[in-house]
C-alpha positions as a printed Julia matrix, in Angstrom:
782×3 Matrix{Float64}:
  25.29  -30.3    17.24
  23.17  -32.83   19.05
  21.37  -34.81   16.35
  17.65  -34.78   16.81
  15.25  -37.66   16.45
  13.41  -37.1    13.18
  10.9   -39.91   13.04
   8.25  -39.47   10.33
   5.47  -38.58   12.8
   7.73  -36.1    14.59
   8.76  -34.51   11.3
   5.13  -34.04   10.16
   4.31  -32.43   13.52
   7.24  -30.07   13.09
   6.33  -29.08    9.59
   2.64  -28.59   10.44
   3.51  -26.42   13.41
   5.85  -24.29   11.33
   3.21  -24.01    8.56
   0.63  -22.73   11.02
   3.0   -20.35   12.81
   4.19  -18.88    9.5
   0.59  -18.41    8.44
  -0.08  -16.6    11.69
   3.0   -14.36   11.23
   2.04  -13.2     7.75
  -1.57  -12.65    8.85
  -0.29  -10.53   11.72
   1.93   -8.52    9.35
  -0.92   -7.71    6.97
  -3.45   -7.08    9.72
  -0.99   -4.89   11.68
  -0.5    -2.74    8.56
  -4.2    -2.23    8.33
  -4.59   -1.41   12.05
  -1.51    0.83   11.97
  -2.94    2.82    9.04
  -5.97    3.75   11.11
  -3.88    4.91   14.04
  -1.07    6.66   12.1
  -0.69    8.54    8.85
   0.6     6.31    6.1
   4.31    6.95    6.41
   4.33    6.36   10.19
   2.28    3.23    9.68
   5.0     1.95    7.34
   7.67    2.84    9.87
   6.16    1.14   12.9
   5.28   -2.1    11.03
   8.73   -2.24    9.45
  10.41   -1.82   12.83
   8.17   -4.39   14.43
   9.06   -6.97   11.82
  12.65   -6.59   12.87
  11.55   -8.72   15.78
  11.7   -11.83   13.59
  15.49  -11.26   13.0
  16.02  -10.35   16.67
  14.41  -13.69   17.61
  17.15  -15.4    15.62
  19.86  -13.45   17.4
  18.34  -14.41   20.73
  18.51  -18.08   19.81
  22.12  -17.67   18.76
  23.11  -16.41   22.2
  20.7   -18.5    24.27
  21.35  -21.94   22.73
  24.56  -21.49   20.87
  26.4   -24.27   22.64
  23.72  -25.72   24.87
  22.07  -29.08   24.4
  18.3   -29.02   24.0
  16.73  -32.24   25.31
  13.18  -31.46   24.28
  12.96  -28.92   21.41
   9.18  -29.19   21.23
   8.91  -27.75   24.69
  10.61  -24.6    23.45
   8.53  -24.56   20.26
   5.27  -24.83   22.18
   6.33  -22.3    24.82
   7.35  -19.54   22.34
   4.37  -20.26   20.07
   2.09  -19.72   23.04
   3.97  -16.45   23.87
   3.49  -15.41   20.22
  -0.24  -16.08   20.53
  -0.79  -14.29   23.8
   1.37  -11.3    22.88
  -0.56  -10.82   19.59
  -3.81  -10.99   21.55
  -2.61   -8.57   24.16
  -1.36   -6.19   21.46
  -4.91   -5.67   20.09
  -6.43   -5.54   23.57
  -4.04   -2.77   24.58
  -4.75   -0.87   21.37
  -8.49   -0.84   21.86
  -8.44   -0.25   25.6
  -5.35    1.94   26.23
  -4.87    5.39   24.89
  -1.11    5.57   25.16
  -0.73    2.95   22.42
  -1.0     5.77   19.87
   2.53    6.68   20.85
   4.68    5.43   17.96
   7.59    4.17   20.12
   5.39    2.28   22.59
   3.27    0.84   19.75
   6.35   -0.43   17.9
   7.75   -2.08   21.01
   4.56   -3.93   21.77
   3.9    -4.96   18.19
   7.49   -6.3    17.86
   7.03   -8.76   20.7
   4.94  -11.44   18.88
   7.29  -11.23   15.82
  10.24  -11.81   18.23
   8.66  -14.97   19.69
   7.86  -16.28   16.17
  11.43  -15.57   15.2
  12.68  -17.69   18.13
  10.57  -20.72   17.0
  11.48  -20.55   13.34
  15.17  -19.9    13.79
  15.47  -22.63   16.46
  13.75  -25.05   14.12
  16.33  -24.36   11.4
  19.08  -24.54   14.02
  18.03  -27.97   15.37
  16.75  -29.65   12.2
  19.37  -28.5     9.68
  19.08  -31.69    7.71
  15.37  -30.93    7.1
  16.06  -27.29    6.05
  14.51  -27.72    2.55
  11.27  -29.22    3.89
  11.19  -26.71    6.77
  11.58  -23.76    4.43
   8.86  -25.2     2.21
   6.5   -25.45    5.17
   7.43  -21.92    6.19
   6.84  -20.42    2.75
   3.63  -22.36    1.93
   2.31  -21.37    5.33
   3.15  -17.72    4.59
   1.36  -18.05    1.21
  -1.65  -19.45    2.93
  -1.51  -16.66    5.49
  -1.5   -14.0     2.79
  -4.79  -15.28    1.37
  -6.17  -15.98    4.81
  -5.51  -12.38    6.0
  -7.78  -11.05    3.19
 -10.6   -13.37    4.16
 -10.16  -12.6     7.85
 -10.38   -8.86    7.28
 -13.56   -9.21    5.22
 -15.18  -11.65    7.58
 -13.92  -10.72   11.08
 -12.43   -7.22   10.83
  -9.24   -5.95   12.34
  -9.79   -6.58   16.07
 -11.17  -10.1    15.79
  -8.74  -10.72   12.97
  -5.73  -10.24   15.27
  -7.39  -12.29   17.98
  -7.72  -14.99   15.29
  -3.95  -14.75   14.76
  -3.58  -15.57   18.46
  -5.9   -18.53   17.8
  -3.62  -19.77   15.04
  -0.56  -19.4    17.25
  -2.35  -21.4    19.89
  -3.15  -24.22   17.52
   0.54  -24.3    16.5
   1.38  -24.51   20.16
  -0.9   -27.53   20.77
   0.54  -29.22   17.65
   4.09  -28.77   18.98
   2.9   -30.17   22.38
   1.56  -33.18   20.59
   4.9   -33.75   18.93
   6.94  -33.71   22.08
   9.27  -36.71   22.47
   9.02  -37.02   26.26
   5.29  -37.55   26.72
   5.58  -37.25   30.5
   6.94  -33.72   30.2
   4.58  -31.15   31.7
   3.66  -28.21   29.35
   1.09  -26.51   31.51
   2.29  -22.92   30.87
   2.06  -22.94   27.05
  -1.21  -24.96   27.19
  -2.64  -22.4    29.61
  -1.56  -19.37   27.57
  -2.87  -20.91   24.38
  -6.16  -21.76   26.04
  -6.47  -18.19   27.15
  -6.07  -17.02   23.51
  -8.83  -19.34   22.45
 -11.07  -17.97   25.13
 -10.36  -14.36   24.19
 -11.18  -14.94   20.53
 -14.47  -16.83   21.03
 -15.54  -14.45   23.81
 -15.11  -11.37   21.67
 -16.87  -13.04   18.76
 -19.99  -13.58   20.86
 -19.83  -10.81   23.41
 -17.69   -8.1    21.76
 -16.04   -6.87   24.93
 -13.31   -5.05   23.03
 -13.87   -1.68   21.34
 -12.78   -0.66   17.86
  -9.3     0.46   16.85
  -9.12    4.16   17.77
  -8.24    6.79   15.14
  -4.85    8.26   15.93
  -4.66   11.59   17.76
  -3.15   13.33   14.77
  -4.5    16.55   13.23
  -3.55   15.09    9.86
  -6.21   12.44   10.37
  -9.43   13.87    8.98
 -11.64   11.6    11.05
  -9.91   12.55   14.32
 -10.65   16.21   13.56
 -14.31   15.5    12.84
 -14.86   13.44   15.95
 -13.04   15.73   18.36
 -14.13   19.21   17.14
 -17.22   20.21   19.15
 -18.42   22.36   16.25
 -19.04   19.22   14.23
 -20.92   17.2    16.9
 -20.06   14.08   14.91
 -20.17   10.37   15.63
 -19.36    7.17   13.77
 -22.7     5.59   12.74
 -21.3     2.6    10.85
 -17.96    0.76   10.46
 -17.03   -1.87    7.83
 -13.78   -3.75    7.59
 -12.29   -5.22    4.43
  -8.88   -6.02    3.0
  -8.95   -2.55    1.45
  -9.14   -0.89    4.89
 -11.61    0.28    7.53
 -14.52    2.31    6.16
 -16.35    4.59    8.68
 -19.53    6.54    8.05
 -19.75    9.72   10.14
 -23.02   11.44   10.85
 -23.69   14.86   12.38
 -26.21   16.11   14.92
 -27.45   18.5    12.19
 -29.34   16.07   10.01
 -29.21   18.51    7.12
 -25.41   18.16    6.96
 -23.86   15.68    4.59
 -22.6    12.33    6.01
 -18.91   11.64    5.36
 -17.25    8.36    4.49
 -13.63    7.81    5.55
 -11.16    5.06    4.7
  -8.61    4.38    7.51
  -9.58    7.68    9.17
  -8.55    9.74    6.11
  -9.76   10.84    2.67
 -13.29   11.94    3.6
 -15.89   11.8     0.84
 -19.3    13.35    1.31
 -22.65   11.71    0.93
 -25.24   14.49    0.58
 -28.85   14.43    1.79
 -30.9    14.43   -1.4
 -34.62   13.99   -1.98
 -34.14   12.39   -5.34
 -35.93   15.22   -7.17
 -33.63   16.76   -9.77
 -36.09   19.66  -10.36
 -36.22   20.66   -6.66
 -33.05   19.19   -5.08
 -32.96   21.32   -1.95
 -30.73   24.1    -0.64
 -27.72   21.9     0.22
 -27.56   20.45   -3.32
 -27.98   23.91   -4.82
 -25.08   25.08   -2.67
 -23.02   22.17   -3.96
 -23.81   23.08   -7.54
 -22.69   26.65   -7.0
 -19.93   26.41   -4.47
 -18.04   23.35   -5.55
 -15.3    24.13   -8.12
 -15.81   20.74   -9.8
 -19.31   21.79  -10.86
 -17.99   24.85  -12.76
 -17.2    23.1   -16.16
 -20.75   21.73  -16.4
 -22.23   25.28  -16.79
 -20.81   25.41  -20.31
 -21.64   22.01  -21.72
 -23.92   21.9   -24.66
 -26.07   19.12  -26.06
 -23.85   16.39  -27.44
 -21.06   17.25  -24.99
 -22.58   15.4   -22.0
 -23.73   12.08  -23.29
 -21.3     9.88  -21.44
 -19.43   10.67  -18.2
 -16.86    8.58  -16.32
 -16.21    9.33  -12.67
 -13.15    7.76  -11.09
 -13.54    7.33   -7.39
 -17.13    8.7    -6.86
 -16.97    7.72   -3.11
 -20.03    9.14   -1.46
 -21.55   10.28   -4.77
 -20.86   14.0    -4.96
 -19.68   13.92   -8.59
 -22.62   11.64   -9.52
 -25.01   14.32   -8.13
 -23.19   16.98  -10.2
 -23.63   14.85  -13.34
 -27.33   14.19  -12.6
 -28.07   17.84  -12.01
 -26.28   18.72  -15.25
 -28.46   16.22  -17.08
 -25.62   13.97  -18.25
 -27.23   11.1   -20.16
 -25.09    8.22  -18.9
 -22.91    8.23  -15.83
 -20.4     5.47  -15.02
 -18.68    5.54  -11.65
 -15.63    3.37  -10.93
 -14.98    3.0    -7.19
 -12.15    0.84   -5.85
 -13.6     0.57   -2.36
 -16.57   -1.77   -2.38
 -17.59   -0.68    1.14
 -18.16    2.85   -0.08
 -20.55    1.59   -2.71
 -22.38   -0.7    -0.32
 -22.93    1.99    2.22
 -24.19    4.55   -0.35
 -26.62    1.96   -1.67
 -27.74    1.05    1.86
 -28.52    4.72    2.65
 -30.59    5.25   -0.47
 -33.36    6.88    1.61
 -30.9     9.5     2.75
 -29.03   10.21   -0.52
 -31.94    9.85   -2.94
 -30.84    6.48   -4.35
 -28.15    8.05   -6.51
 -26.46    4.62   -6.88
 -29.66    2.56   -7.11
 -32.65    4.55   -8.35
 -31.35    6.29  -11.48
 -31.23    4.11  -14.6
 -28.54    6.29  -16.2
 -26.07    5.72  -13.27
 -23.91    2.61  -13.32
 -21.41    2.01  -10.47
 -18.56   -0.38  -11.01
 -16.22   -1.74   -8.29
 -12.74   -1.56   -9.86
  -9.65    0.59   -9.99
 -10.26    3.51  -12.35
  -7.11    3.3   -14.51
  -7.39   -0.44  -14.89
 -11.06   -0.14  -15.86
 -10.24    2.48  -18.43
  -7.35    0.59  -20.03
  -9.61   -2.49  -20.38
 -12.31   -0.51  -22.29
 -12.61    0.93  -25.79
 -15.49    3.26  -24.81
 -15.0     7.05  -25.27
 -16.45    9.65  -22.9
 -17.42   13.29  -23.15
 -16.29   13.75  -19.52
 -13.8    12.02  -17.36
 -13.75   13.38  -13.82
 -12.09   12.69  -10.52
 -11.89   14.64   -7.31
  -9.02   14.05   -4.89
  -9.16   10.31   -5.42
  -6.38    9.31   -3.04
  -6.52    7.66    0.37
  -3.14    8.6     1.77
  -3.24    5.47    3.94
  -1.1     2.37    3.54
  -2.57   -0.22    1.12
  -0.06   -3.01    1.23
   1.63   -5.23    3.78
   4.77   -3.14    3.41
   2.64   -0.13    4.31
   4.27    2.58    2.23
   4.15    1.33   -1.3
   0.54    1.97   -2.07
   0.14    5.46   -0.78
   0.4     6.53   -4.44
  -1.88    5.63   -7.29
  -1.44    5.48  -11.04
  -4.1     8.16  -11.71
  -1.6    11.07  -11.91
   1.09    9.93  -14.27
   2.11   10.86  -17.8
   0.85    7.54  -19.06
  -2.49    8.03  -17.31
  -2.99   11.4   -19.07
  -2.43    9.63  -22.36
  -5.02    7.0   -21.37
  -7.59    9.66  -20.43
  -6.89   11.61  -23.65
  -7.33    8.49  -25.72
 -10.74    7.78  -24.13
 -12.16   11.27  -24.71
 -14.54   12.14  -27.55
 -13.55   14.85  -29.98
 -15.07   17.55  -27.71
 -14.35   15.59  -24.52
 -12.6    16.95  -21.45
 -10.85   15.72  -18.26
 -12.01   17.44  -15.07
  -9.74   17.14  -12.04
 -10.17   18.76   -8.59
  -6.97   18.69   -6.49
  -5.92   19.56   -2.93
  -4.01   22.83   -3.37
  -2.21   25.06   -5.94
   1.11   23.24   -6.16
  -0.67   19.92   -6.79
  -2.6    21.65   -9.52
   0.65   23.0   -11.04
   2.24   19.51  -10.87
  -0.71   17.96  -12.59
  -0.52   20.74  -15.26
   3.13   19.88  -15.8
   2.28   16.16  -16.07
  -0.43   16.96  -18.63
   1.95   19.19  -20.67
   4.56   16.44  -20.66
   2.07   13.92  -21.88
   0.72   16.19  -24.64
   4.21   16.96  -25.82
   4.95   13.25  -26.17
   1.71   13.12  -28.21
   3.02   15.79  -30.52
   1.48   18.95  -29.01
   4.11   21.53  -27.9
   3.82   23.26  -24.53
   2.65   26.64  -25.82
  -0.06   25.04  -27.96
  -1.0    22.63  -25.19
  -1.72   25.59  -22.83
  -4.71   26.36  -25.01
  -6.2    22.97  -24.06
  -6.09   23.81  -20.3
  -7.74   26.17  -17.85
  -7.48   26.23  -14.07
  -9.33   28.0   -11.31
 -10.75   27.49   -7.84
 -10.04   28.3    -4.26
  -6.82   27.71   -2.36
  -8.04   24.42   -1.01
  -9.71   22.84   -4.09
  -8.3    24.13   -7.36
  -9.81   22.8   -10.58
  -7.99   21.8   -13.79
  -9.8    21.12  -17.03
  -7.92   19.47  -19.98
  -9.9    19.54  -23.25
  -9.1    17.34  -26.23
  -9.43   20.29  -28.61
  -8.14   23.84  -27.82
 -10.39   26.35  -26.12
 -11.54   29.15  -28.43
 -11.41   32.81  -27.42
 -15.21   32.89  -26.92
 -15.03   29.83  -24.64
 -12.18   31.36  -22.65
 -14.08   34.69  -22.19
 -17.19   32.93  -20.95
 -15.22   31.01  -18.35
 -13.19   34.02  -17.34
 -16.38   36.02  -16.59
 -17.99   33.15  -14.67
 -14.79   32.57  -12.68
 -14.96   36.09  -11.22
 -18.75   36.03  -10.79
 -18.52   32.84   -8.68
 -15.36   34.0    -6.89
 -13.35   31.0    -8.06
 -10.38   33.13   -8.89
  -7.55   32.43   -6.44
  -4.4    34.01   -8.06
  -2.16   31.01   -7.32
  -4.61   28.61   -8.95
  -6.14   30.43  -11.88
  -5.3    30.44  -15.56
  -7.51   30.93  -18.59
  -6.06   30.69  -22.13
  -6.22   33.74  -24.45
  -6.79   36.07  -21.47
  -4.02   38.54  -20.72
  -2.44   38.63  -17.3
  -3.6    41.5   -15.13
  -2.39   42.94  -11.85
  -4.66   43.8    -8.93
  -3.93   46.46   -6.32
  -5.11   45.72   -2.84
  -4.64   47.97    0.17
  -4.04   46.14    3.45
  -3.37   47.93    6.73
  -2.47   51.1     4.92
  -0.08   49.46    2.52
  -0.74   48.87   -1.19
  -0.05   45.38   -2.43
   0.11   44.18   -6.05
  -1.22   40.75   -7.05
  -1.35   38.9   -10.34
  -4.73   37.7   -11.47
  -3.37   34.41  -12.85
  -0.69   31.94  -11.86
   2.64   33.42  -12.89
   4.03   29.97  -13.76
   1.1    29.04  -15.96
   1.16   32.36  -17.84
   4.9    32.1   -18.37
   4.43   28.61  -19.91
   1.65   29.89  -22.18
   3.83   32.7   -23.46
   6.88   30.51  -23.93
   8.81   32.65  -21.43
  10.11   29.57  -19.64
  10.74   25.98  -20.59
   9.01   23.23  -18.67
  12.25   21.74  -17.34
  13.45   25.13  -16.19
  10.19   25.76  -14.31
  10.67   22.39  -12.53
  14.17   23.21  -11.4
  13.25   26.6   -10.07
  10.56   25.3    -7.71
  11.31   24.64   -4.02
   8.98   21.58   -4.13
   8.81   18.74   -6.64
   6.51   19.42   -9.59
   8.12   17.02  -12.08
   5.89   14.74  -14.08
   5.36   11.31  -12.38
   5.39    8.22  -14.55
   4.06    4.73  -14.07
   7.54    3.57  -13.1
   7.69    6.23  -10.44
   4.08    7.39   -9.7
   4.74    9.42   -6.53
   2.55   12.42   -7.31
   1.91   13.23   -3.64
   5.62   13.29   -2.74
   6.11   17.04   -2.62
   9.57   17.29   -1.06
  12.63   17.06   -3.26
  14.73   14.06   -2.3
  13.85   11.41    0.32
  11.28   12.3     2.97
  13.03   12.97    6.31
  11.13   10.26    8.15
  12.11    7.7     5.54
  15.73    8.76    5.78
  15.61    8.45    9.53
  14.06    5.0     9.3
  16.73    3.87    6.8
  19.49    5.09    9.12
  17.99    3.33   12.13
  17.54    0.03   10.31
  21.09    0.21    8.94
  22.31    0.58   12.52
  20.2    -2.41   13.67
  21.68   -4.48   10.83
  25.17   -3.5    11.75
  24.5    -4.67   15.3
  22.91   -7.95   14.12
  25.56   -8.65   11.56
  28.79   -7.81   13.3
  28.32   -8.06   17.06
  27.72  -11.89   17.01
  30.95  -12.2    14.96
  32.88  -11.02   18.01
  31.34  -13.72   20.21
  33.89  -16.16   21.5
  34.02  -19.42   19.56
  32.09  -18.16   16.51
  33.08  -20.24   13.49
  35.73  -18.81   11.27
  35.46  -18.18    7.51
  31.9   -16.81    7.93
  32.35  -13.86    5.64
  30.89  -15.53    2.53
  27.88  -17.12    4.28
  27.24  -13.81    6.03
  27.24  -11.96    2.68
  25.0   -14.63    1.14
  22.27  -14.34    3.82
  22.44  -10.51    3.71
  21.91  -10.51   -0.02
  19.12  -13.08    0.11
  17.2   -11.06    2.73
  17.52   -7.75    0.87
  17.2    -9.14   -2.62
  13.92  -10.89   -2.1
  12.16   -7.81   -0.65
  13.47   -5.58   -3.42
  12.03   -8.06   -5.94
   8.7    -8.6    -4.14
   7.87   -4.85   -3.58
   8.88   -3.83   -7.13
   6.76   -6.55   -8.79
   3.85   -5.79   -6.46
   3.74   -2.16   -7.56
   4.19   -2.95  -11.24
   1.38   -5.57  -11.22
  -1.05   -3.4    -9.34
  -1.42   -1.32  -12.53
  -2.49   -4.36  -14.48
  -4.62   -6.16  -11.92
  -6.35   -3.05  -10.67
  -7.11   -3.87   -7.01
  -4.22   -3.59   -4.55
  -5.83   -6.34   -2.51
  -6.03   -8.78   -5.41
  -2.46   -7.85   -6.4
  -1.16   -8.57   -2.93
  -2.9   -12.02   -2.8
  -1.82  -13.01   -6.3
   1.77  -11.8    -5.85
   2.37  -13.38   -2.46
   0.4   -16.5    -3.25
   2.29  -17.09   -6.48
   5.71  -16.21   -5.21
   5.48  -17.88   -1.83
   3.72  -21.03   -3.04
   6.26  -21.32   -5.83
   9.1   -20.78   -3.37
   7.65  -23.47   -1.14
   7.59  -25.97   -3.96
  11.08  -24.86   -5.04
  12.39  -25.39   -1.49
  10.77  -28.84   -1.21
  12.27  -30.1    -4.51
  15.37  -27.87   -4.56
  17.74  -30.43   -3.08
  17.48  -32.34   -6.36
  19.44  -29.62   -8.21
  23.14  -30.41   -8.04
  22.55  -32.85   -5.09
  26.28  -33.28   -4.43
  27.27  -29.61   -4.22
  25.54  -26.83   -2.23
  27.97  -24.25   -3.71
  27.26  -25.21   -7.32
  23.51  -25.16   -6.67
  23.73  -21.65   -5.16
  25.77  -20.42   -8.07
  23.55  -21.78  -10.78
  20.23  -20.89   -9.12
  21.31  -17.36   -8.16
  22.42  -16.74  -11.77
  19.16  -18.18  -13.07
  17.17  -15.93  -10.73
  18.99  -12.83  -12.06
  18.3   -13.87  -15.66
  14.61  -14.65  -14.93
  13.98  -11.32  -13.15
  15.54   -9.3   -15.98
  13.56  -11.33  -18.53
  10.26  -10.7   -16.62
  11.11   -6.97  -16.28
  10.98   -6.6   -20.02
   8.51   -9.31  -21.06
   5.72   -8.87  -18.47
   4.39   -5.52  -19.81
   4.39   -6.81  -23.39
   2.29   -9.82  -22.36
  -0.04   -8.16  -19.86
  -0.73   -5.14  -22.08
  -2.43   -7.53  -24.6
  -4.81   -8.71  -21.89
  -5.86   -5.37  -20.35
  -9.51   -5.99  -21.34
  -9.61   -9.53  -20.02
 -11.39  -10.5   -16.78
  -9.58  -10.34  -13.47
  -9.57  -14.16  -13.46
  -7.65  -14.33  -16.76
  -5.21  -11.6   -15.68
  -4.72  -13.29  -12.33
  -3.99  -16.69  -13.97
  -1.58  -15.05  -16.4
   0.2   -13.3   -13.6
   0.49  -16.56  -11.61
   1.93  -18.22  -14.71
   4.56  -15.56  -14.93
   5.46  -15.4   -11.24
   5.26  -19.05  -10.06
   8.39  -20.2   -12.0
  10.29  -17.27  -10.52
   9.04  -18.22   -7.07
  10.16  -21.82   -7.63
  13.79  -20.84   -8.08
  13.59  -18.11   -5.42
  12.8   -20.84   -2.89
  16.06  -22.74   -3.38
  18.91  -20.45   -2.18
  17.92  -20.03    1.53
  17.73  -23.76    2.5
  20.78  -24.41    0.35
  22.69  -21.75    2.33
  21.47  -23.46    5.57
  22.81  -26.77    4.27
  26.1   -25.05    3.41
  26.45  -23.96    6.98
  25.99  -27.56    8.13
  28.54  -28.7     5.55
  30.96  -26.2     7.0
  30.32  -27.41   10.5
  28.8   -24.07   11.46
  25.46  -25.23   12.7
  25.7   -22.95   15.71
  25.66  -19.93   13.36
  22.35  -20.88   11.7
  20.21  -18.82   14.13
  22.55  -15.88   13.6
  22.18  -16.15    9.82
  18.43  -16.42   10.21
  18.47  -13.2    12.15
  20.68  -11.53    9.54
  18.3   -12.62    6.75
  15.33  -11.31    8.74
  16.74   -7.83    9.54
  18.11   -7.46    5.99
  14.65   -8.19    4.63
  13.34   -5.19    6.51
  16.28   -3.11    5.27
  15.5    -4.37    1.74
  11.87   -3.16    1.99
  13.02    0.28    3.05
  15.74    0.43    0.37
  13.13   -0.62   -2.18
  11.03    2.4    -1.3
  14.01    4.76   -1.27
  15.17    3.56   -4.67
  11.68    3.59   -6.1
  11.09    7.2    -4.93
  14.38    8.23   -6.49
  14.8     6.16   -9.56
  11.59    4.14  -10.03
  10.36    0.56   -9.48
  12.4    -0.86  -12.4
  15.64    0.35  -10.72
  14.6    -1.32   -7.42
  13.8    -4.56   -9.3
  17.16   -4.53  -11.1
  18.92   -3.87   -7.73
  17.14   -6.97   -6.35
  18.25   -9.02   -9.3
  21.83   -7.78   -8.8
  21.72   -9.05   -5.2
  21.24  -12.59   -6.54
  23.9   -12.15   -9.2
  26.3   -10.96   -6.48
  25.82  -14.29   -4.66
  26.93  -16.19   -7.74
  30.06  -13.97   -7.98
  30.89  -14.44   -4.28
  30.95  -18.2    -4.74
  33.23  -18.24   -7.83
């Protein structure tokens, strides 16, 4: 390999350019996941972003073929050119999204989004290829830049939003381009093209900041997107009246031509939550509020509450305030709402004149911005009522896109938390989407109660369910319902027509059959859910009921909290994605090996880079999900996890050469073994430590998490540059770009495998698999 001139000034320019480009890449990854979640449903958002990130690895493969044996006289010309192409392609991506309808096609979207990642992959892999002797410092700049980018993306979303945020990514890429131009060795060399492209990106960003010539990101044309239905159904006559961006997602407030209708808040075009028009007078609330009190299944349990049974109420995910209204109308003394999306809270407060000031003008209402389960676990307070209504976004919440489509509100452990925070006569009120979700939540509750010493038949006396097909209600009471209580609810259920046969069950009430004649034929229906009645009679065991169902109703746990995964086995789209990425990896891994002149004895290095790519993503995703439960906010979890790991890895890479300085192989063996031991240690020790600090402030929990993860990050940063140095030691510098590509595409495969393993066996299994990847590296080198 032609040795490059690495004068101190040149090296600093190289590292600074790599730092900025890596920051831009991670920013784009996070921002693209947010934008994609608006256009697509959550699983497709995960798919397109994952496929696009394959562009990083493909950039490495391009470098392998393009410059495998060619001399590069002026590397900074290539760095500046491809940085400028990264910048302009990122800017064009968001322009095409906002101005071109066909970008909602998944295939076209993926292709265009992959282009900037490809150009970034070219720059980064070429840097490692040409400056092998600086691989430790280069990797440190790469990782610290990525850590900076993870924090920067959150600030960008809050300050600039999605559209200007991605234009800002183009701005970052442009700055990297100009830095590379400054570092060129031949000062007379003309670099007009990259300078022109970068200047255009600067112009686009500042023009849109001051003129806003671009529109907003459109909601995908998908009937599963609630906001799309509202905006495109002429019966609604709806329009978006306000939009707010944050790291949590894009919040839209939708208003209707009929001013008497409720306004609806959406997050990423899904999970609508109503904000009702209310005059603030609880004595004369108006017809719409009266309809809510009678027609909403979640209001049903409040009819039966006596004095002393409604002193304190906790609402998890109040959104637009519907449940707060129910509590106010029921004269609950103190209402606490815990809402994870700050923008929902801000908008409801802003529209106090419309909603009666339900978040601002009632002294007995306190709204807290937090994640509900985290808030509960950090408090000793007991409540007469804990209530939540469909508190799920079904949009991607993390940079991986898929991992946060589930929450920890519907697990066995969560039921125990709710039960432990109820007063003696307290009750949990849950409104779900449809009957089989209701049945699954009942199974989860029964599993939790059995682990608390209450057998299934006895536990069925603590539960009743009812409602319509689309919004069944489940009430779980700390003490059993008496026969008198059951009779009162049974009569009211029929009176209010909240008696769908697939959803209803009242303890102590015998099953009845109903005859109904339809089109001349007599049909027989059961009054209550057959499954629930069978459980109450002891006619079927819980495990037997689970196995007889065509959809998954097993009890989710914190280690595998996928309540809204209804299909048994892996989802078909995830299986297809896994197959496709495996095929891509086969192409990236084996095709270059057939290229004439490829260095021999590459089997071990190839395996090492494959394991490094997959192993890191398995570890990162698993820890991210586990720590979200303790830290509460997915946004904070993402920032702390990536910041701790990547910054620690950057430091590890910078100082890593000092470990076994005379032997790359010994360094890899020792560090890989140490990574395995550390991951397994953290798997068992982190819950013991963090559980003791559940009530601490987010600052304390964040610092504690950093203290746990940064040492792991430090040693995780050493293997990759060591493996690069090993290639140089073998005389295989030409294969470095190939190995960079393998590492990149295997990282994407690792993220998909992490989801597949987590869905099937849980996050701990995925974390252990990641640890085993590092242990395998040590065994390979023995």
